Amino acid sequence: MECSFALVGKGYVLVAADTTAARSIVKMKSDEDKTKVLSPHLVMTYSGEPGDTVQFAEYIERNIRLQHMRNNHELRPQSSAAWIRRTLADSLRSRHPYSVNLLLGGYDEATSTPHLYWIDYLGTIASVPYAAHGYGSYFALSTLDRYHNPAASLEEGLRTLRRCIDEVANRMAIGVGKFKVRVVDKDGAREVELPPSVSVA
Amino acid sequence: MELNGGSVVAMVGKNCVAIASDLRLGNQALTIATNFEKTFPITDRIIIGLPGLATDVITLKERFRYRVNMYTIKEGREIEPETFAHLVSSTLYERRFGPFFVEPVIAGLTKPSEGSVPFIAGTDLIGCLTLPKDFVVSGTASDKLFGMAESLWEPDLGPEELFETISQTLMNAVDRDAFSGWGAVVHVITPDKVITRTLKGRMD
């Protein structure tokens, strides 16, 4: 069961995606990276129809890179989000639409603020403090409603993310496996390790 | 319409008009965001409300901005509310057999030299215009909005009375609708300014 989470903290955005590649009930791979670093201060997670996902993510990645090279300046998160949304919205009313859901996290160097966008395959976009895609969203959003703090340190943010993943692991009928976590802040995007899970009574 | 949820209402007052929307963005029963405004300024005297499928709400907001900018450049003047309503209608009818899933509501005042006359209009998803004299409702709570507006609205309300009327109408209607709510934003357009206020609402 594919799922991805993201949350905003004090000066950073955390994004996480599960790492299983499954076909029907068969797990084909357990270390699939469903995140992409689009530019130094922009990361995204992608999920949806197999085939569409990688194709679309690479298309986005290369175009954001092209924009960076042409202008010698990276596209800001708001502008990147608007362009990605438009690409999906145009695709929706084409002969073969992409079926890809995204969480886009970025750090705007001009205003020193983190941004998080929830984008679905229809081209719906929402600027949110925390977000989730997939079945995991039914469990994780309640956890985030309770524990999310926009002024939290990175350590605290990672602990909240861990709570979400543990909640999903606890309550979902099918296991989700390991998660790949990336953070983006003023120093750029990088991979981070989740803290160990704390057992809940 | 039930995929993302959301409602909009507009009302006529004395030398003023009001338009209000809720703030919910959902995916069926799951709430995704609670800061999703469905009203967009077109000129200083016109505001459009676009409840419906959220992707089309954003696409149309962008398309109207483009078309109004083109109109302003070509004509060398601001667009009038009635003209804009027809622009909305024809933009939607262009997609007659593959429509945008929105039901727009337009609120505006005519230019001061023509007496700042209140104007409201609504259309269906393919651009069929309705031009009522009192109020327009739209979105997932439209049936409840009809009931509330029908009992609260009266002619010749001033800006502050109109604000109270439209706020109570929207709040009490969306509280009976599972797909709308989570607060609201209200705009009252008067000849010299637009009063915008954000309301808190029930969070269930």
mmCIF file of C-alpha atoms in Angstrom, chain B residues 2-200:
data_model
loop_
_atom_site.group_PDB
_atom_site.id
_atom_site.type_symbol
_atom_site.label_atom_id
_atom_site.label_comp_id
_atom_site.label_asym_id
_atom_site.label_seq_id
_atom_site.Cartn_x
_atom_site.Cartn_y
_atom_site.Cartn_z
ATOM 1 C CA GLU B 2 -18.948 16.251 -4.116
ATOM 2 C CA LEU B 3 -15.314 15.286 -4.745
ATOM 3 C CA ASN B 4 -13.740 18.407 -3.243
ATOM 4 C CA GLY B 5 -16.819 20.061 -1.683
ATOM 5 C CA GLY B 6 -17.285 23.781 -1.063
ATOM 6 C CA SER B 7 -19.987 26.452 -1.242
ATOM 7 C CA VAL B 8 -20.363 30.072 -2.298
ATOM 8 C CA VAL B 9 -23.131 32.640 -1.795
ATOM 9 C CA ALA B 10 -23.587 36.215 -3.072
ATOM 10 C CA MET B 11 -26.143 38.840 -1.990
ATOM 11 C CA VAL B 12 -27.322 42.257 -3.083
ATOM 12 C CA GLY B 13 -27.493 45.157 -0.638
ATOM 13 C CA LYS B 14 -28.108 48.902 -0.878
ATOM 14 C CA ASN B 15 -25.244 50.268 -3.027
ATOM 15 C CA CYS B 16 -23.192 47.224 -2.064
ATOM 16 C CA VAL B 17 -22.853 43.505 -2.788
ATOM 17 C CA ALA B 18 -21.423 40.666 -0.714
ATOM 18 C CA ILE B 19 -19.883 37.350 -1.701
ATOM 19 C CA ALA B 20 -18.689 34.626 0.660
ATOM 20 C CA SER B 21 -17.143 31.155 0.427
ATOM 21 C CA ASP B 22 -16.176 28.397 2.844
ATOM 22 C CA LEU B 23 -12.536 27.290 3.222
ATOM 23 C CA ARG B 24 -12.627 23.495 2.984
ATOM 24 C CA LEU B 25 -10.788 21.415 0.398
ATOM 25 C CA GLY B 26 -11.567 17.729 0.696
ATOM 26 C CA ASN B 27 -11.142 14.447 -1.058
ATOM 27 C CA GLN B 28 -14.640 13.042 -0.584
ATOM 28 C CA ALA B 29 -15.021 12.743 3.208
ATOM 29 C CA LEU B 30 -11.331 13.395 3.974
ATOM 30 C CA THR B 31 -10.381 17.040 4.584
ATOM 31 C CA ILE B 32 -7.090 17.958 2.881
ATOM 32 C CA ALA B 33 -6.834 21.689 3.541
ATOM 33 C CA THR B 34 -8.770 24.325 5.494
ATOM 34 C CA ASN B 35 -7.402 27.412 3.732
ATOM 35 C CA PHE B 36 -8.864 26.938 0.268
ATOM 36 C CA GLU B 37 -10.650 30.169 -0.726
ATOM 37 C CA LYS B 38 -13.046 29.890 -3.627
ATOM 38 C CA THR B 39 -13.482 33.635 -4.256
ATOM 39 C CA PHE B 40 -11.114 35.531 -6.540
ATOM 40 C CA PRO B 41 -10.911 39.271 -7.254
ATOM 41 C CA ILE B 42 -11.319 40.165 -10.944
ATOM 42 C CA THR B 43 -11.233 43.964 -10.715
ATOM 43 C CA ASP B 44 -11.526 46.350 -7.751
ATOM 44 C CA ARG B 45 -15.328 46.045 -8.098
ATOM 45 C CA ILE B 46 -15.856 42.435 -9.235
ATOM 46 C CA ILE B 47 -15.296 39.163 -7.352
ATOM 47 C CA ILE B 48 -15.978 35.686 -8.728
ATOM 48 C CA GLY B 49 -16.769 32.637 -6.588
ATOM 49 C CA LEU B 50 -15.908 29.234 -8.049
ATOM 50 C CA PRO B 51 -17.130 26.220 -6.088
ATOM 51 C CA GLY B 52 -16.708 22.779 -7.662
ATOM 52 C CA LEU B 53 -13.850 20.526 -8.793
ATOM 53 C CA ALA B 54 -10.739 22.143 -7.269
ATOM 54 C CA THR B 55 -8.447 21.594 -10.262
ATOM 55 C CA ASP B 56 -10.967 23.411 -12.490
ATOM 56 C CA VAL B 57 -11.384 26.144 -9.853
ATOM 57 C CA ILE B 58 -7.660 26.938 -10.162
ATOM 58 C CA THR B 59 -7.528 26.498 -13.944
ATOM 59 C CA LEU B 60 -10.514 28.813 -14.437
ATOM 60 C CA LYS B 61 -9.184 31.402 -11.989
ATOM 61 C CA GLU B 62 -6.031 31.568 -14.140
ATOM 62 C CA ARG B 63 -8.002 31.600 -17.400
ATOM 63 C CA PHE B 64 -10.263 34.454 -16.243
ATOM 64 C CA ARG B 65 -7.243 36.461 -15.143
ATOM 65 C CA TYR B 66 -5.762 36.019 -18.628
ATOM 66 C CA ARG B 67 -8.982 36.887 -20.440
ATOM 67 C CA VAL B 68 -9.724 39.940 -18.266
ATOM 68 C CA ASN B 69 -6.161 41.196 -18.770
ATOM 69 C CA MET B 70 -6.566 40.810 -22.550
ATOM 70 C CA TYR B 71 -9.912 42.643 -22.411
ATOM 71 C CA THR B 72 -8.412 45.482 -20.352
ATOM 72 C CA ILE B 73 -5.524 45.911 -22.801
ATOM 73 C CA LYS B 74 -7.709 45.741 -25.928
ATOM 74 C CA GLU B 75 -10.482 48.026 -24.622
ATOM 75 C CA GLY B 76 -8.275 50.334 -22.581
ATOM 76 C CA ARG B 77 -10.732 50.219 -19.652
ATOM 77 C CA GLU B 78 -11.866 47.960 -16.828
ATOM 78 C CA ILE B 79 -14.433 45.251 -17.552
ATOM 79 C CA GLU B 80 -18.021 45.797 -16.296
ATOM 80 C CA PRO B 81 -19.730 43.137 -14.145
ATOM 81 C CA GLU B 82 -22.356 42.283 -16.749
ATOM 82 C CA THR B 83 -19.738 41.939 -19.508
ATOM 83 C CA PHE B 84 -17.632 39.761 -17.228
ATOM 84 C CA ALA B 85 -20.635 37.514 -16.522
ATOM 85 C CA HIS B 86 -21.013 36.952 -20.271
ATOM 86 C CA LEU B 87 -17.270 36.292 -20.552
ATOM 87 C CA VAL B 88 -17.639 33.601 -17.857
ATOM 88 C CA SER B 89 -20.647 32.146 -19.663
ATOM 89 C CA SER B 90 -18.886 31.887 -23.029
ATOM 90 C CA THR B 91 -15.667 30.521 -21.461
ATOM 91 C CA LEU B 92 -17.701 27.693 -19.935
ATOM 92 C CA TYR B 93 -19.825 27.048 -23.036
ATOM 93 C CA GLU B 94 -16.621 26.605 -25.084
ATOM 94 C CA ARG B 95 -16.346 23.315 -23.208
ATOM 95 C CA ARG B 96 -19.991 22.327 -23.812
ATOM 96 C CA PHE B 97 -19.259 18.611 -24.306
ATOM 97 C CA GLY B 98 -16.378 18.244 -21.840
ATOM 98 C CA PRO B 99 -17.184 20.835 -19.191
ATOM 99 C CA PHE B 100 -15.287 22.383 -16.304
ATOM 100 C CA PHE B 101 -17.020 21.128 -13.157
ATOM 101 C CA VAL B 102 -17.712 24.480 -11.481
ATOM 102 C CA GLU B 103 -20.812 26.581 -10.835
ATOM 103 C CA PRO B 104 -19.588 30.205 -10.758
ATOM 104 C CA VAL B 105 -21.123 33.071 -8.808
ATOM 105 C CA ILE B 106 -20.308 36.658 -9.794
ATOM 106 C CA ALA B 107 -20.732 39.747 -7.622
ATOM 107 C CA GLY B 108 -19.882 43.299 -8.588
ATOM 108 C CA LEU B 109 -20.779 46.962 -8.704
ATOM 109 C CA THR B 110 -21.127 48.959 -11.937
ATOM 110 C CA LYS B 111 -18.797 51.944 -12.355
ATOM 111 C CA PRO B 112 -19.463 54.999 -10.118
ATOM 112 C CA SER B 113 -20.452 57.134 -13.141
ATOM 113 C CA GLU B 114 -23.292 54.669 -13.708
ATOM 114 C CA GLY B 115 -24.375 54.800 -10.077
ATOM 115 C CA SER B 116 -22.504 51.810 -8.534
ATOM 116 C CA VAL B 117 -25.485 49.518 -9.147
ATOM 117 C CA PRO B 118 -25.170 46.089 -7.479
ATOM 118 C CA PHE B 119 -24.860 43.132 -9.849
ATOM 119 C CA ILE B 120 -24.992 39.414 -9.065
ATOM 120 C CA ALA B 121 -25.102 36.411 -11.373
ATOM 121 C CA GLY B 122 -24.736 32.668 -11.298
ATOM 122 C CA THR B 123 -24.162 30.085 -14.005
ATOM 123 C CA ASP B 124 -24.299 26.319 -14.268
ATOM 124 C CA LEU B 125 -21.282 24.270 -15.379
ATOM 125 C CA ILE B 126 -21.857 24.932 -19.084
ATOM 126 C CA GLY B 127 -22.413 28.662 -18.686
ATOM 127 C CA CYS B 128 -26.194 29.148 -18.527
ATOM 128 C CA LEU B 129 -26.584 32.552 -16.830
ATOM 129 C CA THR B 130 -29.119 33.379 -14.105
ATOM 130 C CA LEU B 131 -29.498 37.009 -13.022
ATOM 131 C CA PRO B 132 -31.508 37.141 -9.775
ATOM 132 C CA LYS B 133 -32.340 40.381 -7.965
ATOM 133 C CA ASP B 134 -31.715 39.122 -4.426
ATOM 134 C CA PHE B 135 -29.083 36.372 -3.929
ATOM 135 C CA VAL B 136 -27.231 33.500 -5.671
ATOM 136 C CA VAL B 137 -26.160 30.233 -4.044
ATOM 137 C CA SER B 138 -23.852 27.516 -5.341
ATOM 138 C CA GLY B 139 -21.878 24.452 -4.260
ATOM 139 C CA THR B 140 -22.514 21.350 -2.152
ATOM 140 C CA ALA B 141 -24.558 23.294 0.455
ATOM 141 C CA SER B 142 -26.642 25.146 -2.154
ATOM 142 C CA ASP B 143 -29.978 23.663 -1.016
ATOM 143 C CA LYS B 144 -29.321 24.678 2.592
ATOM 144 C CA LEU B 145 -28.077 28.089 1.421
ATOM 145 C CA PHE B 146 -31.371 28.615 -0.400
ATOM 146 C CA GLY B 147 -33.280 27.994 2.824
ATOM 147 C CA MET B 148 -31.094 30.288 4.924
ATOM 148 C CA ALA B 149 -30.914 33.096 2.332
ATOM 149 C CA GLU B 150 -34.655 32.914 1.704
ATOM 150 C CA SER B 151 -35.387 33.486 5.393
ATOM 151 C CA LEU B 152 -32.639 36.017 6.285
ATOM 152 C CA TRP B 153 -32.285 38.253 3.228
ATOM 153 C CA GLU B 154 -34.260 41.473 2.896
ATOM 154 C CA PRO B 155 -33.967 44.388 0.436
ATOM 155 C CA ASP B 156 -31.791 47.499 0.928
ATOM 156 C CA LEU B 157 -29.339 46.210 3.543
ATOM 157 C CA GLY B 158 -26.321 48.436 4.266
ATOM 158 C CA PRO B 159 -22.732 47.025 4.144
ATOM 159 C CA GLU B 160 -22.592 46.007 7.832
ATOM 160 C CA GLU B 161 -26.115 44.509 7.881
ATOM 161 C CA LEU B 162 -25.358 42.690 4.637
ATOM 162 C CA PHE B 163 -22.137 41.302 6.123
ATOM 163 C CA GLU B 164 -24.086 39.913 9.088
ATOM 164 C CA THR B 165 -26.809 38.458 6.841
ATOM 165 C CA ILE B 166 -24.456 36.726 4.408
ATOM 166 C CA SER B 167 -22.217 35.432 7.229
ATOM 167 C CA GLN B 168 -25.142 33.904 9.146
ATOM 168 C CA THR B 169 -26.539 32.453 5.899
ATOM 169 C CA LEU B 170 -23.274 30.753 4.958
ATOM 170 C CA MET B 171 -22.267 29.594 8.426
ATOM 171 C CA ASN B 172 -25.616 28.014 9.258
ATOM 172 C CA ALA B 173 -25.890 26.373 5.831
ATOM 173 C CA VAL B 174 -22.401 24.824 5.804
ATOM 174 C CA ASP B 175 -22.848 23.494 9.355
ATOM 175 C CA ARG B 176 -25.503 21.156 7.908
ATOM 176 C CA ASP B 177 -23.237 20.105 5.025
ATOM 177 C CA ALA B 178 -20.439 17.557 5.483
ATOM 178 C CA PHE B 179 -18.559 18.702 2.366
ATOM 179 C CA SER B 180 -18.368 22.426 3.209
ATOM 180 C CA GLY B 181 -17.271 24.471 6.196
ATOM 181 C CA TRP B 182 -14.054 24.825 8.251
ATOM 182 C CA GLY B 183 -14.430 28.606 8.355
ATOM 183 C CA ALA B 184 -15.338 31.144 5.722
ATOM 184 C CA VAL B 185 -14.211 34.312 3.996
ATOM 185 C CA VAL B 186 -16.639 37.180 3.337
ATOM 186 C CA HIS B 187 -16.175 40.129 0.976
ATOM 187 C CA VAL B 188 -18.464 43.161 0.940
ATOM 188 C CA ILE B 189 -17.935 45.388 -2.123
ATOM 189 C CA THR B 190 -18.874 49.060 -1.558
ATOM 190 C CA PRO B 191 -18.290 51.961 -3.989
ATOM 191 C CA ASP B 192 -15.083 53.035 -2.221
ATOM 192 C CA LYS B 193 -13.643 49.810 -0.769
ATOM 193 C CA VAL B 194 -13.877 46.040 -0.405
ATOM 194 C CA ILE B 195 -14.318 44.812 3.174
ATOM 195 C CA THR B 196 -12.814 41.325 3.620
ATOM 196 C CA ARG B 197 -13.242 39.327 6.812
ATOM 197 C CA THR B 198 -12.322 35.742 7.687
ATOM 198 C CA LEU B 199 -14.735 33.799 9.896
ATOM 199 C CA LYS B 200 -14.008 30.837 12.142
#
